Amino acid sequence: MEAKILINNQQTELIIRRFVLQLIEHHGNLENCAIIGLQPRGVSLSRQLMDKLNELKPGHQAKYGELDNTFFRDDIRRGEIHLPRPSKIDFSTENLNIVLVDDVLFTGRTIRAGIDALMNFGRPARVELMVLVDRRYNRELPIAADYHGVVVDSRSTGEYVKVEWNPNNNQTWLLPNKG
Amino acid sequence: MPATLQHLLGIKGLSTESIHQIFETADNFKQLLNSPVKKTPSLRDFTVANLFFENSTRTRVSFELAEKRLGADIVNFSSSSSSVKKGETLIDTVNNILSMKVDMVVMRHPAPGACMFLARHVNAQIVNAGDGTHEHPTQALLDAFSIREKLGSVYGKKVVIVGDILHSRVALSNIFCLQQLGADVMVCGPSTLIPKHISGLGVKVEHNLEKALQWCDVANMLRIQLERQDIKYFPSLREYSMQYGLTGALLNKLDKEIVIMHPGPINRGVEISSEVADSSHSIILQQVENGVAVRMAVLYLLAQHQLEQSRA
């Protein structure tokens, strides 16, 4: 299999626009809502999402934060060395509707760690998951996305989805392997 | 792959990169400690033994909290209530504890170099929590971390360490750590309490406290370590206090504001007056708070090294 573009720049823009409209459809003015990007790669999407939200729904009430899940991973001391990145959540998540944002949903383990990290900031009313790419047949934990950009049906764990966030040129690739 | 530490025996030998890595990790732990739930499960499959062959309040509680908040199992040991009293050697004591599947040893010991000795003779990761008059690396790291937090950076700052430099492991570790991070360091105290060749480390020496304070951005006040002094180094505590005690009046004479630090325990009215210790210039309690975050970072990073070894 050769490397191919899964989502080009224009499609990425449309997906982010759709995400914003879906959020408005479900949560209105987003009062009592917080958008939280998962470090490191989810924040690229969550920042662009917030830009689009500010453009399409000025005066919305959504809070914004970024979350690092390093200390809650289940593979600490089992694989690579994991160094943390900063979390920025300057509000309590108590009773909020949280939309957790990441680029790719694969095994579900990153999201599990993210939810655990999130719970340290309070008890949210509900947590939703938004991902650009959902590799739905590769789950290792019972986790599902509430909002997804595209779904990849590949069952091969060797294939790799890589999202490149560049200013005005976002591209998502499906690669035959991680290297 | 980022560099990780095998042991933390002293600041000497630690790279600038490693110190920054510890600080950046500690930033995250500090944030965690200020969130409603202060725990992570990252070291839940890890056991740490705290071996204290010398008295300690702050360091011991700080390490214990750091370990607990990382989810590690811990065992505490103090020499006063152990078989050391029955004549067991240090290596035997530690090997016995290690055979009960302990991954890491945090040790305080009155003999300089005890941790280095242990690291050579037992198969475990060692964290030095103070070895005699030699080093106290986590104290130096948390001091530098506190300066960085208060002043934005350590680089280019002028720091004076005042008091019993001769018997202080905090002073030596601080000198190594601050210099490594690009700070200018001065020591100040009566000549009997300043080691003879300390200027060989590249530090300035000053015997007049007022001049030293006028020079510095940060003053780190040390306790007189009476328990390590076998002879009289100065006529009386009262005289020492009059010459080297930091008071509000002395601070008011300066034409600038400086940051006051103290590694504890404070002897109020000796090296520092209550007025100064409790003032807004003092970051003594922030140092204690940062101590837990910095020690969490050290333990977390050390635990990652063990993985590297076991894979190799």
Tab-separated table of C-alpha atoms in Angstrom:
chain	number	residue	atom	x	y	z
A	1	MET	CA	0.000	0.000	0.000
A	2	GLU	CA	1.216	3.477	-0.801
A	3	ALA	CA	0.872	6.560	1.356
A	4	LYS	CA	-2.293	8.438	0.511
A	5	ILE	CA	-3.947	11.628	1.635
A	6	LEU	CA	-6.976	10.838	3.747
A	7	ILE	CA	-8.190	14.397	4.332
A	8	ASN	CA	-6.891	17.381	2.389
A	9	ASN	CA	-6.792	20.977	3.580
A	10	GLN	CA	-10.201	21.942	2.182
A	11	GLN	CA	-11.852	18.855	3.676
A	12	THR	CA	-10.229	19.609	7.044
A	13	GLU	CA	-11.739	23.097	6.996
A	14	LEU	CA	-15.164	21.678	6.153
A	15	ILE	CA	-14.915	19.118	8.952
A	16	ILE	CA	-13.958	21.781	11.516
A	17	ARG	CA	-16.873	23.918	10.295
A	18	ARG	CA	-19.191	20.908	10.640
A	19	PHE	CA	-17.877	20.257	14.167
A	20	VAL	CA	-18.698	23.830	15.174
A	21	LEU	CA	-22.213	23.581	13.726
A	22	GLN	CA	-22.764	20.253	15.513
A	23	LEU	CA	-21.608	21.777	18.795
A	24	ILE	CA	-24.018	24.694	18.352
A	25	GLU	CA	-26.794	22.248	17.421
A	26	HIS	CA	-26.215	20.162	20.565
A	27	HIS	CA	-25.201	22.828	23.072
A	28	GLY	CA	-26.696	26.127	21.823
A	29	ASN	CA	-24.607	29.009	23.039
A	30	LEU	CA	-22.264	26.531	24.760
A	31	GLU	CA	-22.955	27.899	28.217
A	32	ASN	CA	-21.787	25.351	30.767
A	33	CYS	CA	-19.506	23.799	28.133
A	34	ALA	CA	-15.752	23.444	27.921
A	35	ILE	CA	-13.714	22.456	24.867
A	36	ILE	CA	-10.558	20.662	25.971
A	37	GLY	CA	-7.781	19.706	23.561
A	38	LEU	CA	-5.634	16.699	24.423
A	39	GLN	CA	-1.868	17.290	24.381
A	40	PRO	CA	0.069	17.070	22.211
A	41	ARG	CA	-1.729	16.623	18.892
A	42	GLY	CA	-5.314	17.239	19.869
A	43	VAL	CA	-4.595	20.880	20.706
A	44	SER	CA	-3.820	21.710	17.075
A	45	LEU	CA	-7.375	20.690	16.211
A	46	SER	CA	-8.940	22.253	19.310
A	47	ARG	CA	-7.262	25.630	18.661
A	48	GLN	CA	-8.533	25.721	15.066
A	49	LEU	CA	-11.938	24.629	16.319
A	50	MET	CA	-12.017	27.563	18.752
A	51	ASP	CA	-10.998	29.996	15.984
A	52	LYS	CA	-13.879	28.745	13.842
A	53	LEU	CA	-16.268	28.832	16.798
A	54	ASN	CA	-15.333	32.451	17.555
A	55	GLU	CA	-15.937	33.261	13.891
A	56	LEU	CA	-19.276	31.484	13.496
A	57	LYS	CA	-20.721	32.081	16.955
A	58	PRO	CA	-19.270	35.272	18.425
A	59	GLY	CA	-20.325	35.708	22.028
A	60	HIS	CA	-20.462	31.966	22.719
A	61	GLN	CA	-19.935	30.912	26.350
A	62	ALA	CA	-17.573	27.951	25.886
A	63	LYS	CA	-14.568	27.686	28.158
A	64	TYR	CA	-11.341	26.424	26.635
A	65	GLY	CA	-8.564	24.302	28.038
A	66	GLU	CA	-5.714	21.978	27.120
A	67	LEU	CA	-5.006	18.737	28.927
A	68	ASP	CA	-1.932	16.543	29.276
A	69	ASN	CA	-2.553	12.879	30.126
A	70	THR	CA	1.059	11.695	30.530
A	71	PHE	CA	0.881	10.814	34.232
A	72	PHE	CA	-2.272	8.756	33.672
A	73	ARG	CA	-1.071	6.608	30.770
A	74	ASP	CA	-1.166	2.847	31.205
A	75	ASP	CA	2.180	2.337	29.456
A	76	ILE	CA	4.454	4.302	31.789
A	77	ARG	CA	7.659	2.289	32.233
A	78	ARG	CA	6.505	-0.089	29.480
A	79	GLY	CA	7.529	1.542	26.222
A	80	GLU	CA	8.845	4.930	25.324
A	81	ILE	CA	9.825	7.520	27.895
A	82	HIS	CA	6.919	9.847	28.467
A	83	LEU	CA	7.607	13.466	29.296
A	84	PRO	CA	4.680	15.715	30.155
A	85	ARG	CA	3.455	18.800	28.326
A	86	PRO	CA	1.632	21.628	30.054
A	87	SER	CA	-2.041	21.384	30.966
A	88	LYS	CA	-3.963	24.651	30.871
A	89	ILE	CA	-7.285	24.364	32.625
A	90	ASP	CA	-7.935	27.426	34.766
A	91	PHE	CA	-11.492	26.478	35.726
A	92	SER	CA	-13.163	23.682	37.653
A	93	THR	CA	-14.730	21.030	35.438
A	94	GLU	CA	-17.386	20.376	38.099
A	95	ASN	CA	-20.803	19.939	36.420
A	96	LEU	CA	-19.583	21.105	33.010
A	97	ASN	CA	-20.259	19.469	29.646
A	98	ILE	CA	-16.790	18.652	28.400
A	99	VAL	CA	-15.899	18.090	24.760
A	100	LEU	CA	-12.552	16.293	24.669
A	101	VAL	CA	-10.735	16.885	21.364
A	102	ASP	CA	-8.042	14.675	19.805
A	103	ASP	CA	-6.747	14.075	16.295
A	104	VAL	CA	-6.954	10.280	15.928
A	105	LEU	CA	-8.982	7.739	17.904
A	106	PHE	CA	-7.145	4.417	17.629
A	107	THR	CA	-6.946	1.978	20.559
A	108	GLY	CA	-8.825	4.269	22.944
A	109	ARG	CA	-6.058	4.134	25.555
A	110	THR	CA	-5.047	7.782	25.137
A	111	ILE	CA	-8.651	8.856	25.652
A	112	ARG	CA	-8.990	6.638	28.734
A	113	ALA	CA	-5.927	8.338	30.232
A	114	GLY	CA	-7.327	11.720	29.175
A	115	ILE	CA	-10.617	11.074	30.958
A	116	ASP	CA	-8.730	10.072	34.124
A	117	ALA	CA	-6.588	13.216	33.931
A	118	LEU	CA	-9.723	15.298	33.398
A	119	MET	CA	-11.397	13.909	36.520
A	120	ASN	CA	-8.590	15.454	38.613
A	121	PHE	CA	-10.053	18.872	37.810
A	122	GLY	CA	-13.550	18.064	39.120
A	123	ARG	CA	-16.576	15.892	38.286
A	124	PRO	CA	-17.978	16.917	34.906
A	125	ALA	CA	-21.676	16.519	34.113
A	126	ARG	CA	-20.755	14.675	30.911
A	127	VAL	CA	-17.779	14.082	28.665
A	128	GLU	CA	-18.046	13.900	24.876
A	129	LEU	CA	-15.313	12.949	22.444
A	130	MET	CA	-14.484	14.704	19.178
A	131	VAL	CA	-11.861	13.269	16.803
A	132	LEU	CA	-10.741	14.094	13.296
A	133	VAL	CA	-10.101	10.439	12.394
A	134	ASP	CA	-11.830	7.433	13.945
A	135	ARG	CA	-10.085	4.103	13.291
A	136	ARG	CA	-13.093	2.203	14.510
A	137	TYR	CA	-11.905	-1.394	14.141
A	138	ASN	CA	-8.766	-0.989	16.225
A	139	ARG	CA	-10.255	-0.297	19.637
A	140	GLU	CA	-8.746	-2.008	22.706
A	141	LEU	CA	-11.106	-0.340	25.184
A	142	PRO	CA	-14.846	0.340	24.995
A	143	ILE	CA	-14.576	3.991	23.906
A	144	ALA	CA	-16.504	5.723	21.103
A	145	ALA	CA	-16.426	9.169	19.506
A	146	ASP	CA	-19.458	11.467	19.633
A	147	TYR	CA	-18.155	13.602	16.758
A	148	HIS	CA	-15.814	12.322	14.068
A	149	GLY	CA	-14.381	13.765	10.861
A	150	VAL	CA	-13.738	10.611	8.862
A	151	VAL	CA	-13.843	6.936	9.709
A	152	VAL	CA	-11.009	4.621	8.677
A	153	ASP	CA	-12.065	1.006	8.378
A	154	SER	CA	-8.600	-0.505	8.065
A	155	ARG	CA	-8.132	-3.427	10.434
A	156	SER	CA	-4.366	-3.405	10.019
A	157	THR	CA	-2.574	-2.114	13.108
A	158	GLY	CA	0.543	-1.626	10.968
A	159	GLU	CA	-1.030	1.230	9.027
A	160	TYR	CA	-0.579	4.626	10.510
A	161	VAL	CA	-2.656	7.796	10.355
A	162	LYS	CA	-0.583	10.962	10.489
A	163	VAL	CA	-2.113	14.409	10.779
A	164	GLU	CA	0.075	17.319	9.693
A	165	TRP	CA	-1.052	20.660	11.056
A	166	ASN	CA	0.443	23.457	8.988
A	167	PRO	CA	-0.863	27.010	8.759
A	168	ASN	CA	-3.493	26.970	5.976
A	169	ASN	CA	-2.395	23.537	4.816
A	170	ASN	CA	-3.649	20.751	7.069
A	171	GLN	CA	-3.287	17.257	5.685
A	172	THR	CA	-4.054	13.842	7.064
A	173	TRP	CA	-2.149	10.880	5.631
A	174	LEU	CA	-2.744	7.146	5.762
A	175	LEU	CA	0.699	5.553	5.739
A	176	PRO	CA	1.615	1.873	5.265
A	177	ASN	CA	3.703	1.969	8.443
A	178	LYS	CA	4.777	4.291	11.237
A	179	GLY	CA	8.318	4.778	9.880
B	1	MET	CA	15.060	9.864	23.341
B	2	PRO	CA	15.374	12.287	26.238
B	3	ALA	CA	18.129	11.685	28.739
B	4	THR	CA	17.055	10.124	32.008
B	5	LEU	CA	18.782	9.754	35.337
B	6	GLN	CA	19.916	6.492	36.887
B	7	HIS	CA	20.487	7.865	40.396
B	8	LEU	CA	20.332	11.288	41.948
B	9	LEU	CA	23.449	11.292	44.102
B	10	GLY	CA	24.334	14.952	43.803
B	11	ILE	CA	23.996	17.986	41.584
B	12	LYS	CA	27.601	17.601	40.502
B	13	GLY	CA	27.550	15.591	37.307
B	14	LEU	CA	23.968	16.541	36.468
B	15	SER	CA	23.644	18.176	33.044
B	16	THR	CA	21.876	21.488	32.479
B	17	GLU	CA	19.504	19.573	30.220
B	18	SER	CA	18.606	17.143	33.025
B	19	ILE	CA	17.935	20.022	35.438
B	20	HIS	CA	15.633	21.711	32.934
B	21	GLN	CA	13.899	18.395	32.303
B	22	ILE	CA	13.284	18.059	36.052
B	23	PHE	CA	11.923	21.631	36.216
B	24	GLU	CA	9.584	21.181	33.261
B	25	THR	CA	8.239	17.946	34.715
B	26	ALA	CA	7.895	19.642	38.117
B	27	ASP	CA	5.828	22.420	36.492
B	28	ASN	CA	3.248	19.807	35.547
B	29	PHE	CA	3.293	18.209	38.983
B	30	LYS	CA	2.880	21.603	40.633
B	31	GLN	CA	-0.205	22.174	38.519
B	32	LEU	CA	-1.490	18.752	39.522
B	33	LEU	CA	-0.889	19.531	43.202
B	34	ASN	CA	-3.052	22.620	42.835
B	35	SER	CA	-5.942	20.752	41.217
B	36	PRO	CA	-8.778	19.291	43.332
B	37	VAL	CA	-7.438	15.712	43.073
B	38	LYS	CA	-3.718	15.686	43.816
B	39	LYS	CA	-2.795	12.159	42.778
B	40	THR	CA	-1.641	10.292	39.699
B	41	PRO	CA	-1.288	6.537	39.325
B	42	SER	CA	1.951	6.780	37.321
B	43	LEU	CA	4.154	4.838	39.795
B	44	ARG	CA	1.477	2.472	41.080
B	45	ASP	CA	3.621	-0.599	40.374
B	46	PHE	CA	6.631	0.917	42.102
B	47	THR	CA	7.970	0.609	45.665
B	48	VAL	CA	10.224	3.161	47.342
B	49	ALA	CA	12.069	2.758	50.639
B	50	ASN	CA	12.806	5.914	52.609
B	51	LEU	CA	15.916	5.276	54.678
B	52	PHE	CA	16.609	8.038	57.152
B	53	PHE	CA	19.733	7.566	59.229
B	54	GLU	CA	19.506	11.166	60.366
B	55	ASN	CA	16.683	13.372	61.624
B	56	SER	CA	14.472	15.157	59.130
B	57	THR	CA	11.025	16.709	59.056
B	58	ARG	CA	10.577	18.593	55.802
B	59	THR	CA	12.572	16.358	53.466
B	60	ARG	CA	11.052	13.186	54.803
B	61	VAL	CA	7.446	14.401	54.705
B	62	SER	CA	8.082	15.935	51.291
B	63	PHE	CA	9.475	12.717	49.810
B	64	GLU	CA	6.714	10.692	51.408
B	65	LEU	CA	4.001	12.942	49.976
B	66	ALA	CA	5.695	12.973	46.564
B	67	GLU	CA	5.803	9.169	46.533
B	68	LYS	CA	2.210	8.808	47.702
B	69	ARG	CA	0.919	11.295	45.165
B	70	LEU	CA	2.638	9.350	42.399
B	71	GLY	CA	0.806	6.263	43.572
B	72	ALA	CA	3.957	4.408	44.711
B	73	ASP	CA	4.036	2.012	47.653
B	74	ILE	CA	6.380	3.198	50.350
B	75	VAL	CA	8.208	1.843	53.341
B	76	ASN	CA	9.761	4.096	55.943
B	77	PHE	CA	12.787	3.276	57.961
B	78	SER	CA	14.661	5.233	60.568
B	79	SER	CA	17.926	4.144	62.089
B	80	SER	CA	16.841	4.821	65.666
B	81	SER	CA	14.298	1.992	65.581
B	82	SER	CA	16.135	-0.554	63.437
B	83	SER	CA	18.709	-3.350	63.426
B	84	VAL	CA	21.413	-0.811	62.602
B	85	LYS	CA	21.488	-0.391	66.350
B	86	LYS	CA	22.273	-4.130	66.587
B	87	GLY	CA	25.380	-3.749	64.423
B	88	GLU	CA	24.128	-4.440	60.884
B	89	THR	CA	26.128	-2.785	58.075
B	90	LEU	CA	24.613	-0.288	55.656
B	91	ILE	CA	24.942	-2.628	52.666
B	92	ASP	CA	23.339	-5.537	54.555
B	93	THR	CA	20.488	-3.341	55.764
B	94	VAL	CA	19.776	-2.044	52.262
B	95	ASN	CA	20.136	-5.439	50.566
B	96	ASN	CA	17.671	-6.920	53.063
B	97	ILE	CA	15.167	-4.213	52.237
B	98	LEU	CA	15.784	-4.630	48.505
B	99	SER	CA	15.180	-8.371	48.673
B	100	MET	CA	11.597	-7.510	49.596
B	101	LYS	CA	11.198	-6.159	46.024
B	102	VAL	CA	11.889	-2.492	46.543
B	103	ASP	CA	12.657	-0.512	43.363
B	104	MET	CA	14.203	2.659	44.720
B	105	VAL	CA	15.931	3.895	47.855
B	106	VAL	CA	15.713	7.461	49.155
B	107	MET	CA	18.451	7.853	51.752
B	108	ARG	CA	19.631	10.422	54.240
B	109	HIS	CA	22.853	9.554	56.023
B	110	PRO	CA	25.275	11.470	58.270
B	111	ALA	CA	28.356	10.259	56.333
B	112	PRO	CA	29.392	12.288	53.260
B	113	GLY	CA	29.427	10.042	50.178
B	114	ALA	CA	27.169	7.372	51.754
B	115	CYS	CA	24.786	7.446	48.773
B	116	MET	CA	27.593	7.152	46.252
B	117	PHE	CA	28.976	4.201	48.190
B	118	LEU	CA	25.581	2.541	48.237
B	119	ALA	CA	24.995	3.124	44.512
B	120	ARG	CA	28.220	1.238	43.800
B	121	HIS	CA	27.408	-1.730	46.006
B	122	VAL	CA	23.703	-2.445	45.712
B	123	ASN	CA	21.462	-2.997	42.716
B	124	ALA	CA	18.876	-0.252	43.146
B	125	GLN	CA	18.300	3.327	42.185
B	126	ILE	CA	19.417	5.744	44.878
B	127	VAL	CA	18.149	9.225	45.637
B	128	ASN	CA	20.316	11.284	47.951
B	129	ALA	CA	18.180	13.063	50.544
B	130	GLY	CA	21.260	14.554	52.202
B	131	ASP	CA	24.588	12.874	52.960
B	132	GLY	CA	26.450	14.540	55.807
B	133	THR	CA	28.129	17.772	54.776
B	134	HIS	CA	28.343	16.679	51.134
B	135	GLU	CA	25.215	17.240	49.014
B	136	HIS	CA	21.449	17.661	49.264
B	137	PRO	CA	20.481	17.673	45.592
B	138	THR	CA	16.685	17.841	45.835
B	139	GLN	CA	16.957	20.884	48.121
B	140	ALA	CA	19.153	22.656	45.563
B	141	LEU	CA	16.746	21.744	42.773
B	142	LEU	CA	13.740	23.059	44.653
B	143	ASP	CA	15.646	26.234	45.598
B	144	ALA	CA	16.570	26.897	41.963
B	145	PHE	CA	13.017	25.975	40.882
B	146	SER	CA	11.657	28.528	43.387
B	147	ILE	CA	14.017	31.246	42.097
B	148	ARG	CA	12.961	30.451	38.530
B	149	GLU	CA	9.316	30.670	39.577
B	150	LYS	CA	9.745	33.959	41.440
B	151	LEU	CA	12.153	35.759	39.060
B	152	GLY	CA	11.374	34.022	35.761
B	153	SER	CA	14.836	32.531	35.348
B	154	VAL	CA	17.955	31.563	37.271
B	155	TYR	CA	20.320	32.623	34.499
B	156	GLY	CA	22.242	35.813	35.310
B	157	LYS	CA	20.763	36.166	38.808
B	158	LYS	CA	22.982	36.978	41.770
B	159	VAL	CA	22.495	34.664	44.719
B	160	VAL	CA	24.206	34.942	48.085
B	161	ILE	CA	24.278	32.003	50.484
B	162	VAL	CA	24.692	33.232	54.047
B	163	GLY	CA	25.765	31.346	57.169
B	164	ASP	CA	27.383	28.040	58.017
B	165	ILE	CA	28.811	27.193	54.584
B	166	LEU	CA	31.399	24.845	56.103
B	167	HIS	CA	28.872	22.318	57.432
B	168	SER	CA	26.141	22.837	54.864
B	169	ARG	CA	25.287	20.277	52.200
B	170	VAL	CA	22.597	22.680	51.023
B	171	ALA	CA	25.278	25.292	50.270
B	172	LEU	CA	27.403	22.934	48.182
B	173	SER	CA	24.480	21.569	46.161
B	174	ASN	CA	23.127	25.092	45.686
B	175	ILE	CA	26.472	26.343	44.397
B	176	PHE	CA	26.682	23.510	41.835
B	177	CYS	CA	23.064	23.882	40.746
B	178	LEU	CA	22.961	27.685	40.494
B	179	GLN	CA	26.268	27.843	38.618
B	180	GLN	CA	25.122	25.129	36.217
B	181	LEU	CA	22.065	27.253	35.438
B	182	GLY	CA	24.156	30.380	34.870
B	183	ALA	CA	23.679	32.260	38.148
B	184	ASP	CA	26.384	34.245	39.934
B	185	VAL	CA	26.984	32.853	43.444
B	186	MET	CA	28.473	34.450	46.549
B	187	VAL	CA	28.941	32.964	50.008
B	188	CYS	CA	28.851	35.102	53.124
B	189	GLY	CA	29.625	34.294	56.745
B	190	PRO	CA	32.322	34.469	59.418
B	191	SER	CA	35.664	33.300	58.027
B	192	THR	CA	35.659	30.300	60.384
B	193	LEU	CA	32.509	28.982	58.677
B	194	ILE	CA	33.677	29.519	55.089
B	195	PRO	CA	35.738	26.617	53.693
B	196	LYS	CA	39.265	27.691	52.896
B	197	HIS	CA	39.328	26.885	49.189
B	198	ILE	CA	35.706	27.624	48.311
B	199	SER	CA	36.691	30.356	45.859
B	200	GLY	CA	38.129	27.495	43.780
B	201	LEU	CA	34.509	26.645	42.931
B	202	GLY	CA	34.165	30.036	41.284
B	203	VAL	CA	32.092	31.669	44.026
B	204	LYS	CA	32.661	35.110	45.487
B	205	VAL	CA	33.396	35.374	49.207
B	206	GLU	CA	32.153	38.248	51.368
B	207	HIS	CA	32.296	38.643	55.138
B	208	ASN	CA	30.071	41.703	55.402
B	209	LEU	CA	26.373	40.820	55.255
B	210	GLU	CA	25.207	44.297	54.258
B	211	LYS	CA	27.574	44.408	51.269
B	212	ALA	CA	26.493	40.928	50.241
B	213	LEU	CA	22.811	41.891	50.387
B	214	GLN	CA	23.464	45.059	48.386
B	215	TRP	CA	25.036	42.874	45.659
B	216	CYS	CA	22.445	40.116	45.393
B	217	ASP	CA	18.978	39.470	43.915
B	218	VAL	CA	18.361	36.492	46.197
B	219	ALA	CA	19.624	35.752	49.709
B	220	ASN	CA	19.534	32.143	50.891
B	221	MET	CA	19.911	32.110	54.694
B	222	LEU	CA	21.315	28.954	56.278
B	223	ARG	CA	20.990	27.602	59.781
B	224	ILE	CA	23.998	27.260	62.076
B	225	GLN	CA	24.509	23.483	62.226
B	226	LEU	CA	25.430	23.188	65.885
B	227	GLU	CA	25.034	19.399	65.759
B	228	ARG	CA	27.939	19.127	63.288
B	229	GLN	CA	30.207	21.601	65.088
B	230	ASP	CA	32.688	19.875	67.351
B	231	ILE	CA	34.537	23.095	68.221
B	232	LYS	CA	33.472	26.721	68.742
B	233	TYR	CA	33.500	28.600	65.427
B	234	PHE	CA	32.251	31.932	66.843
B	235	PRO	CA	32.048	33.414	70.347
B	236	SER	CA	28.285	33.222	70.847
B	237	LEU	CA	25.015	32.809	68.936
B	238	ARG	CA	24.125	36.341	70.006
B	239	GLU	CA	27.243	37.752	68.420
B	240	TYR	CA	26.692	35.678	65.262
B	241	SER	CA	23.144	36.951	65.078
B	242	MET	CA	24.248	40.572	65.402
B	243	GLN	CA	26.696	40.211	62.496
B	244	TYR	CA	24.957	37.727	60.214
B	245	GLY	CA	21.305	37.768	61.256
B	246	LEU	CA	18.956	39.121	58.592
B	247	THR	CA	16.637	41.761	60.045
B	248	GLY	CA	13.999	44.121	58.697
B	249	ALA	CA	16.234	47.090	59.489
B	250	LEU	CA	18.992	45.642	57.296
B	251	LEU	CA	16.574	45.025	54.425
B	252	ASN	CA	15.208	48.579	54.693
B	253	LYS	CA	18.712	49.955	54.200
B	254	LEU	CA	18.894	48.401	50.717
B	255	ASP	CA	17.836	50.434	47.712
B	256	LYS	CA	16.116	47.419	46.128
B	257	GLU	CA	13.920	44.457	46.950
B	258	ILE	CA	15.539	41.061	47.271
B	259	VAL	CA	14.082	37.578	47.579
B	260	ILE	CA	14.673	35.793	50.891
B	261	MET	CA	15.009	32.022	51.042
B	262	HIS	CA	15.716	29.509	53.776
B	263	PRO	CA	15.935	25.719	53.444
B	264	GLY	CA	14.644	25.239	57.013
B	265	PRO	CA	14.522	24.543	59.843
B	266	ILE	CA	14.551	28.233	60.752
B	267	ASN	CA	16.123	29.399	63.985
B	268	ARG	CA	14.097	32.575	64.440
B	269	GLY	CA	16.122	35.422	65.890
B	270	VAL	CA	19.447	33.791	64.961
B	271	GLU	CA	20.065	33.811	61.183
B	272	ILE	CA	16.759	35.450	60.321
B	273	SER	CA	14.309	37.597	62.283
B	274	SER	CA	10.622	36.662	62.471
B	275	GLU	CA	9.772	39.930	60.775
B	276	VAL	CA	11.791	38.962	57.672
B	277	ALA	CA	10.839	35.276	57.688
B	278	ASP	CA	7.142	36.163	57.632
B	279	SER	CA	7.451	39.105	55.212
B	280	SER	CA	6.346	39.236	51.576
B	281	HIS	CA	9.998	39.080	50.468
B	282	SER	CA	10.321	35.608	51.910
B	283	ILE	CA	9.475	32.568	49.733
B	284	ILE	CA	10.263	30.058	52.465
B	285	LEU	CA	6.860	28.360	52.373
B	286	GLN	CA	6.772	28.367	48.553
B	287	GLN	CA	10.088	26.488	48.709
B	288	VAL	CA	8.450	23.827	50.854
B	289	GLU	CA	5.449	23.645	48.494
B	290	ASN	CA	7.710	23.346	45.441
B	291	GLY	CA	9.706	20.623	47.196
B	292	VAL	CA	6.928	18.081	46.683
B	293	ALA	CA	6.552	18.886	42.966
B	294	VAL	CA	10.308	18.779	42.360
B	295	ARG	CA	10.672	15.463	44.212
B	296	MET	CA	7.749	14.010	42.247
B	297	ALA	CA	9.573	15.019	39.063
B	298	VAL	CA	12.831	13.416	40.219
B	299	LEU	CA	11.123	10.148	41.187
B	300	TYR	CA	9.052	10.058	37.997
B	301	LEU	CA	12.097	10.584	35.766
B	302	LEU	CA	14.214	8.065	37.701
B	303	ALA	CA	11.478	5.459	37.378
B	304	GLN	CA	11.598	5.860	33.590
B	305	HIS	CA	15.307	5.062	33.625
B	306	GLN	CA	14.697	1.705	35.200
B	307	LEU	CA	12.665	0.838	32.179
B	308	GLU	CA	15.504	1.707	29.831
B	309	GLN	CA	17.796	-0.603	31.782
B	310	SER	CA	15.436	-3.530	31.898
B	311	ARG	CA	14.930	-3.356	28.135
B	312	ALA	CA	18.640	-3.192	27.389
